Amino acid sequence: MATQLADIADLKSIPVEDINVAQPAIFAAGEEGAWFERLRREDPVHYCHDSQFGAYWSITKYKDIMDVEMNHKVFSSESSLGGITISDPEYMGEDGGLELPMFIAMDPPKHDEQRKTVSPIVAPSHLQLLADGIRERAGEVLDELPVGEEFDWVDRVSIELTTQMLAILFDFPWEDRRKLTRWSDVATGSPESGVVESWDQRKQELFECAAYFQKLWDERIKGQPAKDLISMMAHGEATKNMPYMEFLGNLILLIVGGNDTTRNSISGGLLALHEHPEEYAKLKADPSLIPNMVSEMIRWQTPLAHMRRTALEDCEVGGKLIKKGDKVVMWYISGNRDEDSIDNPNEFLIDRKKARQHLAFGFGIHRCVGNRLAEMQLQIVWEEIMKRFSHIEVVGEPTRVFSTFVRGYSHMPVIVHK
Amino acid sequence: MPKITFVAHDGTEHVVEVEAGTTARDAAVDNEIPGIDGDCGGNCACATCHIFVADDWINAVGKAEPESIEAELIQFADDYTENSRLACQITMSDELDGLVLNMPLAQH
Ligand code: HEM
Ligand code: FES
């Protein structure tokens, strides 16, 4: 890690062709902005010959990212080719490995079929039915916060509210809800990441998860159709005969897709307000800005720094020739700071015009299906916060996640004031 | 200048008049008609400008080209129907003067 930190200091002196931005240490130090700024300026479609993840292309401009997103016939998400993150799926073929089919890492036509079965469950019309429950629970979490005393915002608010959102979506047994967070970590974790001790342990825990959901499915299919996701899938025409591993893959995808993203938007949003007191003042003066602010918070945080594709044939992007088989990384965090597509991108403005026009949810056929759920959760959190607290202060340096994929915080000390 | 009537899900009508050549998405967003988000800025990349073309108008407007990007994206839209289109892919002209577009409950 020491050498990586030395690299960070070296940014100005390294030749552009030697830049490797995909170093978790850069993100953990919160330094990625300067690196991407240089790539956008000097070499916006950049080839890195070697990294801990092998060779890869960095796509750093908003418009080029959009081009790659829209060209899914050439730029594949297929998990067997490498999937959607810069690191290839490690558990495949490993002894004790277990792969769950998830449509985020599939190409059409399979992707399309699966997405259509899940999409109505997180569509706005259905979310309306969940809103009151989410609001009530969010209020309880906020009411229990110690006033005037330091605590960890990530654990007590961001993780807790996100877990509750997912538990409400699934009508998951309430006291067991942190299992959802655990399974999300396990599904995306590896022995190397320290989440599990071995591949075998990962498999065991995912089987436990599978058995748990099987039990819920069996209960729900016997009961009356209800508005939770499991019941809807158990009773839905298109989903009731879904092979079990597919059902499980879809469930885990929703947990994983909703977990780190929503959590880190809640944490990152607070930090942004803390660091921009004039924006916090605007919010206090006019809470009707909240929906617009939420879009700006999601852009500002960009909780997934990238998505990855694999080229199925040679293709030109931004004047460079990407070769068949190449790994292509779309850096959303860079596109969301691209001065050619976003006015004053380095300013956090809760009343920003066209705040919805950001890349954090991706574009094209894989565009985040949970986007409205995430926005609703964030709106509710901020509406409820404004009803209760005059001010929230971040009182120490937050800890950033050591990852080039999840862009977020593992710890953020705060004090809330009545 | 051609007129468009946007009919909200609850029946409220919003009439706007725009230059020929403007897309129906821009007509809605520029005039702050609620119900069309248009998150990708009109690039046929987000499907948050989903509308239902009124029956009387579907022949004049036409359906989404099969196998086009529009057709690929719109199949995921909430309450997708035969008359579903993306408003950013409808360009206004004098022939479309009086166009009626119905809006979904919300964009996804
Ligand atoms: C602020 C919060 C969120 C952000 C920033 C976010 C971001 C993303 C991104 C970048 C993608 C991939 C887009 C692409 O490849 O073009 C995605 C896909 C997806 N997200 Fe989200 N997400 C968020 C919340 C959620 C929530 C709450 C859920 C579900 C409960 C969810 C479920 C999914 C699923 C299932 C996909 C796969 C869609 C597909 O492949 O068709 N996300 N999300
Ligand atoms: S505005 Fe995004 S698809 Fe029409």
XYZ file of C-alpha atoms and ligand atoms in Angstrom:
573
model
C 0.000 0.000 0.000
C 2.902 2.347 0.711
C 4.048 2.125 -2.912
C 0.552 2.868 -4.129
C 0.373 5.961 -1.976
C 3.710 7.028 -3.444
C 2.150 6.662 -6.912
C -0.617 8.999 -5.909
C 1.847 11.714 -5.044
C 3.509 11.135 -8.403
C 0.444 11.903 -10.514
C 1.880 15.057 -12.052
C 5.142 13.452 -13.081
C 4.008 10.126 -14.571
C 3.693 9.968 -18.347
C 0.042 9.657 -19.278
C 0.506 6.235 -20.859
C 1.716 4.851 -17.534
C -1.299 5.983 -15.561
C -3.219 3.258 -13.780
C -6.186 4.789 -12.062
C -7.674 1.451 -10.977
C -5.879 1.339 -7.648
C -8.101 0.925 -4.612
C -5.664 3.053 -2.591
C -6.393 6.064 -4.805
C -10.081 5.752 -4.066
C -9.530 5.049 -0.372
C -7.541 8.286 -0.194
C -10.299 10.181 -2.030
C -7.760 11.237 -4.689
C -9.416 9.790 -7.796
C -10.810 13.136 -8.938
C -7.395 14.547 -9.869
C -6.445 11.404 -11.786
C -9.606 11.403 -13.847
C -9.310 15.106 -14.469
C -5.917 14.458 -16.063
C -7.188 11.541 -18.141
C -10.162 13.537 -19.408
C -7.837 16.337 -20.435
C -4.926 14.385 -21.907
C -6.190 10.954 -22.944
C -9.918 10.495 -22.405
C -10.049 6.982 -23.844
C -7.009 5.548 -22.122
C -5.348 2.152 -22.348
C -3.638 0.821 -19.244
C -1.265 -2.008 -20.207
C -1.024 -3.601 -16.846
C -2.651 -3.449 -13.443
C -3.681 -5.809 -10.698
C -6.773 -6.352 -12.858
C -4.797 -6.846 -16.080
C -4.952 -4.534 -19.089
C -8.037 -2.353 -19.485
C -9.449 0.692 -21.226
C -10.673 3.671 -19.221
C -13.594 5.603 -20.725
C -13.690 8.927 -18.902
C -15.936 11.328 -20.866
C -19.701 11.467 -20.364
C -20.466 11.174 -24.096
C -18.091 8.257 -24.691
C -19.553 6.407 -21.709
C -23.005 6.927 -23.187
C -21.772 5.516 -26.522
C -20.452 2.364 -24.856
C -23.629 1.942 -22.792
C -25.808 2.215 -25.883
C -23.756 -0.244 -27.895
C -24.539 -3.399 -25.951
C -24.256 -5.492 -29.111
C -20.513 -4.836 -29.062
C -19.936 -4.186 -25.366
C -21.044 -7.234 -23.444
C -21.965 -7.592 -19.775
C -21.860 -11.400 -19.888
C -20.437 -12.871 -16.688
C -18.564 -15.712 -18.422
C -16.594 -13.103 -20.379
C -15.730 -11.145 -17.252
C -18.983 -9.508 -16.211
C -19.516 -5.963 -15.031
C -16.625 -5.056 -12.739
C -12.968 -4.469 -13.459
C -12.034 -7.591 -11.535
C -13.079 -10.759 -13.315
C -15.467 -12.904 -11.262
C -13.017 -14.818 -9.103
C -15.298 -17.532 -7.865
C -15.980 -19.002 -11.270
C -14.472 -22.407 -11.703
C -12.930 -22.154 -8.257
C -13.254 -25.147 -6.063
C -16.269 -24.524 -3.893
C -17.434 -21.767 -6.178
C -21.070 -20.963 -6.772
C -22.326 -18.694 -9.449
C -25.761 -17.175 -9.346
C -27.388 -16.067 -12.589
C -28.009 -12.304 -12.413
C -29.357 -10.292 -15.316
C -27.039 -7.355 -14.656
C -24.313 -9.650 -16.016
C -26.262 -11.025 -18.992
C -26.777 -9.835 -22.556
C -30.076 -9.894 -24.479
C -32.248 -11.866 -24.947
C -31.821 -13.498 -21.518
C -31.243 -10.155 -19.802
C -34.436 -8.716 -21.233
C -36.680 -11.583 -20.117
C -35.366 -11.496 -16.568
C -35.432 -7.747 -16.243
C -39.061 -7.658 -17.329
C -40.051 -9.987 -14.511
C -38.370 -7.894 -11.820
C -38.997 -4.394 -13.124
C -42.709 -3.998 -12.160
C -41.830 -4.727 -8.536
C -39.628 -1.650 -8.291
C -41.729 0.524 -10.614
C -43.076 3.812 -9.216
C -46.716 2.684 -9.132
C -45.806 -0.242 -6.894
C -43.360 1.771 -4.795
C -46.208 4.035 -3.724
C -47.499 1.093 -1.712
C -44.204 0.806 0.156
C -43.640 4.499 0.812
C -45.573 4.771 4.078
C -43.785 1.789 5.609
C -40.398 3.146 4.605
C -41.232 6.555 6.043
C -42.467 5.173 9.330
C -39.365 3.032 9.847
C -37.041 5.848 8.841
C -38.713 8.072 11.429
C -38.121 5.447 14.127
C -34.424 5.132 13.289
C -33.984 8.902 13.394
C -35.951 9.261 16.644
C -33.576 6.845 18.352
C -30.410 8.734 17.456
C -28.558 10.191 20.438
C -28.717 13.988 20.255
C -25.521 15.920 20.933
C -23.370 12.778 21.111
C -20.938 11.398 18.568
C -21.943 8.226 16.689
C -21.266 6.440 13.374
C -23.703 7.662 10.711
C -22.810 4.790 8.362
C -23.848 2.042 10.734
C -26.746 3.656 12.558
C -28.373 5.441 9.658
C -27.056 4.532 6.191
C -26.748 0.766 6.688
C -29.777 0.497 8.917
C -32.122 2.412 6.603
C -30.906 0.596 3.515
C -31.345 -2.768 5.192
C -34.832 -1.766 6.285
C -35.718 -0.636 2.767
C -34.766 -4.068 1.422
C -36.527 -5.860 4.278
C -39.711 -3.906 3.498
C -39.390 -4.685 -0.209
C -39.195 -8.410 0.569
C -41.399 -8.339 3.670
C -38.417 -10.060 5.262
C -38.591 -11.200 8.914
C -37.705 -7.982 10.704
C -35.401 -9.252 13.436
C -33.310 -11.145 10.858
C -32.918 -8.176 8.526
C -29.150 -7.763 8.930
C -28.830 -11.153 7.248
C -29.665 -9.295 4.044
C -26.665 -7.032 4.490
C -24.487 -10.026 5.281
C -25.650 -11.972 2.210
C -25.013 -8.983 0.016
C -21.447 -8.770 1.322
C -20.960 -12.515 0.955
C -22.374 -12.666 -2.579
C -19.895 -10.035 -3.759
C -17.108 -11.016 -1.369
C -14.138 -13.358 -1.609
C -11.565 -14.771 0.800
C -9.209 -12.075 -0.445
C -11.613 -9.286 0.497
C -11.794 -10.737 3.990
C -15.591 -11.044 3.992
C -15.385 -14.839 4.086
C -12.527 -17.113 5.113
C -12.822 -19.508 2.182
C -14.794 -20.124 -0.977
C -16.402 -22.981 0.824
C -17.668 -20.682 3.555
C -19.091 -18.384 0.896
C -20.936 -21.279 -0.668
C -22.264 -22.427 2.715
C -23.617 -19.003 3.551
C -25.240 -18.631 0.161
C -26.896 -22.023 0.599
C -28.186 -20.830 3.942
C -29.537 -17.771 2.156
C -31.093 -19.994 -0.509
C -32.797 -22.149 2.108
C -34.086 -19.109 3.959
C -35.667 -17.642 0.843
C -37.050 -21.056 -0.127
C -38.916 -21.107 3.161
C -40.302 -17.614 2.559
C -41.319 -18.557 -0.990
C -43.137 -21.675 0.255
C -45.027 -19.630 2.843
C -45.949 -16.875 0.425
C -47.118 -19.184 -2.344
C -49.573 -20.756 0.078
C -50.814 -17.355 1.238
C -52.855 -14.672 -0.513
C -50.982 -12.606 -3.115
C -49.412 -9.680 -1.253
C -47.461 -6.620 -2.314
C -43.999 -7.771 -1.277
C -41.497 -8.857 -3.883
C -41.357 -12.532 -2.918
C -45.123 -12.914 -2.956
C -45.325 -11.079 -6.267
C -42.766 -13.406 -7.770
C -44.335 -16.503 -6.227
C -47.737 -15.611 -7.685
C -46.708 -13.809 -10.880
C -47.398 -15.578 -14.195
C -43.974 -14.828 -15.597
C -42.076 -15.736 -12.450
C -43.856 -18.495 -10.588
C -42.186 -21.270 -12.571
C -38.769 -19.679 -12.583
C -35.955 -22.133 -11.874
C -34.934 -21.740 -8.239
C -31.379 -20.580 -8.927
C -32.742 -17.858 -11.173
C -35.188 -16.704 -8.520
C -32.344 -16.622 -6.041
C -30.054 -14.815 -8.472
C -32.692 -12.138 -8.982
C -33.240 -11.713 -5.258
C -29.547 -11.433 -4.527
C -29.154 -9.011 -7.409
C -31.758 -6.735 -5.859
C -30.076 -6.956 -2.469
C -26.606 -6.368 -3.873
C -27.793 -3.712 -6.326
C -29.634 -1.792 -3.646
C -27.242 -2.192 -0.769
C -23.908 -0.372 -1.150
C -25.429 2.113 -3.561
C -28.240 3.418 -1.382
C -26.097 3.251 1.753
C -23.325 5.337 0.249
C -25.713 7.861 -1.263
C -27.096 8.462 2.223
C -23.593 8.847 3.697
C -22.150 10.812 0.781
C -25.145 13.138 0.697
C -24.647 14.120 4.315
C -20.928 14.707 3.810
C -21.655 16.868 0.761
C -24.024 19.073 2.779
C -21.525 19.287 5.614
C -18.778 20.375 3.238
C -21.058 22.902 1.513
C -22.724 24.875 4.323
C -24.242 27.335 1.843
C -26.111 24.425 0.237
C -27.216 23.147 3.631
C -28.571 26.650 4.271
C -30.522 26.525 1.000
C -32.052 23.221 2.053
C -33.091 24.607 5.441
C -34.654 27.619 3.748
C -36.532 25.498 1.229
C -37.024 21.769 1.884
C -39.020 21.509 -1.350
C -35.602 21.288 -3.007
C -35.220 17.750 -1.639
C -36.167 15.804 -4.805
C -33.719 17.846 -6.874
C -31.099 17.604 -4.140
C -31.378 13.828 -4.100
C -30.447 13.615 -7.791
C -27.511 15.930 -7.144
C -26.396 13.827 -4.173
C -26.457 10.693 -6.312
C -24.388 12.399 -9.008
C -22.005 13.839 -6.441
C -21.457 10.503 -4.713
C -21.678 8.201 -7.757
C -21.687 5.183 -5.429
C -20.671 2.804 -8.204
C -17.512 4.316 -9.644
C -17.636 2.159 -12.752
C -19.240 -0.632 -14.752
C -17.184 -2.823 -17.033
C -17.878 -4.351 -20.437
C -15.998 -6.754 -22.716
C -15.691 -5.938 -26.435
C -17.172 -8.646 -28.678
C -15.573 -7.115 -31.774
C -13.191 -4.303 -32.720
C -14.818 -0.932 -32.192
C -13.783 2.706 -32.217
C -14.576 4.840 -29.173
C -13.548 8.484 -29.006
C -11.069 7.957 -31.841
C -9.308 4.917 -30.302
C -9.549 1.369 -31.596
C -10.750 -1.020 -28.936
C -9.984 -4.634 -29.894
C -12.196 -7.655 -29.631
C -11.794 -9.195 -26.171
C -10.589 -6.004 -24.494
C -11.793 -5.016 -21.059
C -13.569 -1.643 -21.116
C -14.210 0.325 -17.929
C -16.792 3.129 -17.979
C -15.846 5.461 -15.150
C -19.155 7.009 -14.123
C -17.408 9.035 -11.446
C -15.353 10.693 -14.167
C -18.276 11.218 -16.569
C -20.190 12.848 -13.723
C -17.389 15.448 -13.414
C -17.045 16.031 -17.165
C -17.057 19.764 -17.795
C -18.096 19.255 -21.443
C -21.408 17.666 -20.437
C -22.220 19.076 -17.003
C -22.057 22.763 -16.058
C -19.696 23.429 -13.135
C -19.403 19.705 -12.425
C -17.136 20.197 -9.411
C -19.746 22.217 -7.585
C -22.341 20.549 -5.381
C -25.554 22.493 -6.059
C -28.773 21.202 -4.569
C -30.795 23.403 -6.922
C -28.748 22.401 -9.985
C -30.643 22.652 -13.277
C -31.004 19.310 -15.084
C -29.832 17.521 -11.940
C -31.360 14.288 -13.224
C -28.963 14.218 -16.157
C -26.161 12.231 -14.548
C -24.526 8.890 -15.203
C -24.701 7.315 -11.747
C -27.534 4.961 -12.762
C -25.944 4.098 -16.102
C -27.853 4.270 -19.394
C -29.256 1.892 -21.964
C -30.733 -1.539 -21.365
C -28.940 -2.057 -18.034
C -29.864 1.323 -16.584
C -30.563 0.891 -12.900
C -33.956 -0.720 -12.405
C -33.949 0.325 -8.716
C -33.430 4.022 -9.487
C -36.853 5.192 -8.332
C -36.712 3.108 -5.180
C -33.329 4.618 -4.311
C -34.566 8.145 -5.002
C -37.682 7.567 -2.939
C -35.667 6.241 0.003
C -33.320 9.224 -0.100
C -36.161 11.714 -0.365
C -37.892 10.193 2.604
C -34.708 10.196 4.696
C -34.073 13.870 4.046
C -37.695 14.870 4.581
C -37.709 13.092 7.914
C -34.307 14.502 8.904
C -35.492 18.046 8.221
C -38.537 17.499 10.456
C -36.345 16.474 13.375
C -32.902 18.015 13.365
C -31.744 21.591 13.066
C -28.284 20.488 11.962
C -26.070 17.440 11.436
C -22.317 17.858 11.710
C -19.619 15.501 10.485
C -17.111 15.698 13.330
C -14.146 13.673 12.045
C -12.497 12.378 8.898
C -14.754 9.677 7.349
C -13.173 6.375 6.283
C -13.450 5.628 2.577
C -13.971 2.150 1.146
C -10.877 0.439 -0.315
C -12.354 -0.328 -3.733
C -12.367 0.877 -7.326
C -15.989 -0.226 -7.728
C -17.975 0.757 -4.653
C -17.316 4.410 -3.951
C -18.292 5.106 -0.391
C -17.647 5.218 3.323
C -17.288 2.612 6.026
C -17.333 5.069 8.918
C -18.499 8.667 9.402
C -18.572 10.230 12.880
C -21.389 12.737 13.323
C -23.323 14.706 15.906
C -26.985 15.575 15.397
C -28.552 18.693 16.878
C -32.238 19.178 17.714
C -46.390 26.224 -34.680
C -47.643 22.697 -33.899
C -49.491 22.123 -30.630
C -49.192 19.085 -28.363
C -51.607 18.104 -25.624
C -49.989 16.114 -22.831
C -52.612 14.290 -20.803
C -51.462 13.440 -17.292
C -52.398 10.120 -15.720
C -55.153 11.836 -13.705
C -56.625 13.402 -16.851
C -55.155 16.907 -16.454
C -54.321 18.388 -19.849
C -51.305 20.541 -20.631
C -51.184 22.170 -24.039
C -47.902 23.480 -25.434
C -47.013 25.068 -28.724
C -43.514 24.464 -30.071
C -41.406 25.098 -33.169
C -41.524 22.355 -35.804
C -38.386 20.235 -35.304
C -38.668 20.197 -31.502
C -39.015 16.766 -29.939
C -42.018 15.986 -27.773
C -39.589 15.329 -24.894
C -38.055 18.794 -25.149
C -41.515 20.308 -25.517
C -42.476 18.796 -22.166
C -39.217 19.360 -20.282
C -38.654 22.929 -21.538
C -42.201 23.846 -20.543
C -41.915 22.070 -17.194
C -44.795 19.722 -17.876
C -44.742 17.294 -14.954
C -44.624 13.584 -15.796
C -41.764 13.427 -18.280
C -38.317 13.170 -16.745
C -36.097 12.723 -19.795
C -33.050 11.872 -17.687
C -30.689 11.220 -20.601
C -31.328 14.586 -22.202
C -33.173 13.169 -25.217
C -30.580 10.616 -26.320
C -32.860 7.588 -26.361
C -30.873 6.113 -23.479
C -33.076 6.186 -20.367
C -36.734 5.560 -21.297
C -37.912 8.186 -18.777
C -39.801 10.073 -21.486
C -42.286 7.232 -22.001
C -45.685 8.272 -23.351
C -48.690 6.570 -24.944
C -49.671 8.032 -28.289
C -53.454 8.577 -28.443
C -55.151 6.016 -30.715
C -56.179 8.665 -33.265
C -52.557 9.673 -33.682
C -50.620 6.436 -33.690
C -50.697 6.057 -37.481
C -49.444 9.578 -38.055
C -46.691 9.238 -35.446
C -45.856 5.616 -36.183
C -44.653 2.908 -33.811
C -41.084 2.435 -32.655
C -38.962 0.831 -35.404
C -38.608 -2.889 -34.634
C -35.094 -3.683 -33.360
C -34.273 -0.011 -32.910
C -32.694 1.166 -29.663
C -36.014 2.797 -28.854
C -37.836 -0.527 -29.215
C -35.230 -2.267 -27.050
C -35.533 0.240 -24.248
C -39.251 0.792 -24.284
C -40.089 -2.872 -23.717
C -38.939 -2.362 -20.096
C -41.134 0.665 -19.482
C -43.829 0.343 -16.849
C -47.243 -0.452 -18.377
C -45.751 -0.763 -21.855
C -48.437 -0.946 -24.576
C -48.671 -1.051 -28.368
C -48.895 2.748 -28.367
C -45.829 3.285 -26.193
C -43.152 5.600 -27.567
C -40.236 7.578 -26.226
C -41.103 11.264 -26.512
C -37.517 12.165 -27.432
C -37.931 10.125 -30.603
C -41.010 12.032 -31.784
C -40.140 15.181 -33.726
C -42.909 17.717 -34.087
C -43.997 18.891 -37.521
C -47.009 20.717 -38.925
C -48.549 17.336 -39.791
C -48.531 16.490 -36.081
C -50.279 19.722 -35.061
C -52.834 18.788 -32.378
C -50.985 15.635 -31.268
C -52.295 14.035 -28.078
C -49.856 12.151 -25.833
C -51.003 10.335 -22.707
C -48.566 10.065 -19.832
C -47.959 7.153 -17.482
C -48.409 7.483 -13.715
C -44.679 8.073 -13.342
C -41.453 7.428 -15.176
C -39.262 4.517 -14.122
C -28.347 5.482 -5.574
C -28.563 4.205 -5.686
C -28.191 3.353 -6.860
C -27.238 3.554 -7.821
C -26.283 4.717 -7.976
C -27.290 2.408 -8.712
C -26.476 2.245 -9.815
C -26.617 1.242 -10.761
C -25.825 1.120 -11.955
C -24.671 2.021 -12.341
C -26.284 0.048 -12.645
C -25.736 -0.505 -13.957
C -26.121 0.364 -15.096
C -25.464 -0.015 -16.392
O -24.760 -1.025 -16.471
O -25.698 0.732 -17.353
C -27.368 -0.518 -11.893
C -28.088 -1.613 -12.275
C -28.981 -2.257 -11.446
N -29.423 -1.808 -10.212
Fe -28.926 -0.073 -9.293
N -28.252 1.551 -8.277
C -28.834 2.087 -7.155
C -29.866 1.533 -6.414
C -30.461 0.330 -6.685
C -31.509 -0.271 -5.899
C -32.161 0.343 -4.663
C -31.797 -1.477 -6.478
C -32.790 -2.536 -6.120
C -33.384 -2.726 -5.005
C -30.941 -1.617 -7.639
C -30.946 -2.696 -8.495
C -30.283 -2.751 -9.702
C -30.421 -3.843 -10.653
C -31.284 -5.065 -10.486
C -29.605 -3.533 -11.759
C -29.418 -4.328 -13.038
C -30.213 -3.754 -14.172
C -29.970 -4.431 -15.508
O -28.903 -5.035 -15.718
O -30.866 -4.376 -16.370
N -30.147 -0.503 -7.737
N -27.557 0.233 -10.741
S -35.124 11.365 -22.815
Fe -34.044 9.555 -22.319
S -34.950 8.137 -23.658
Fe -36.016 9.948 -24.144
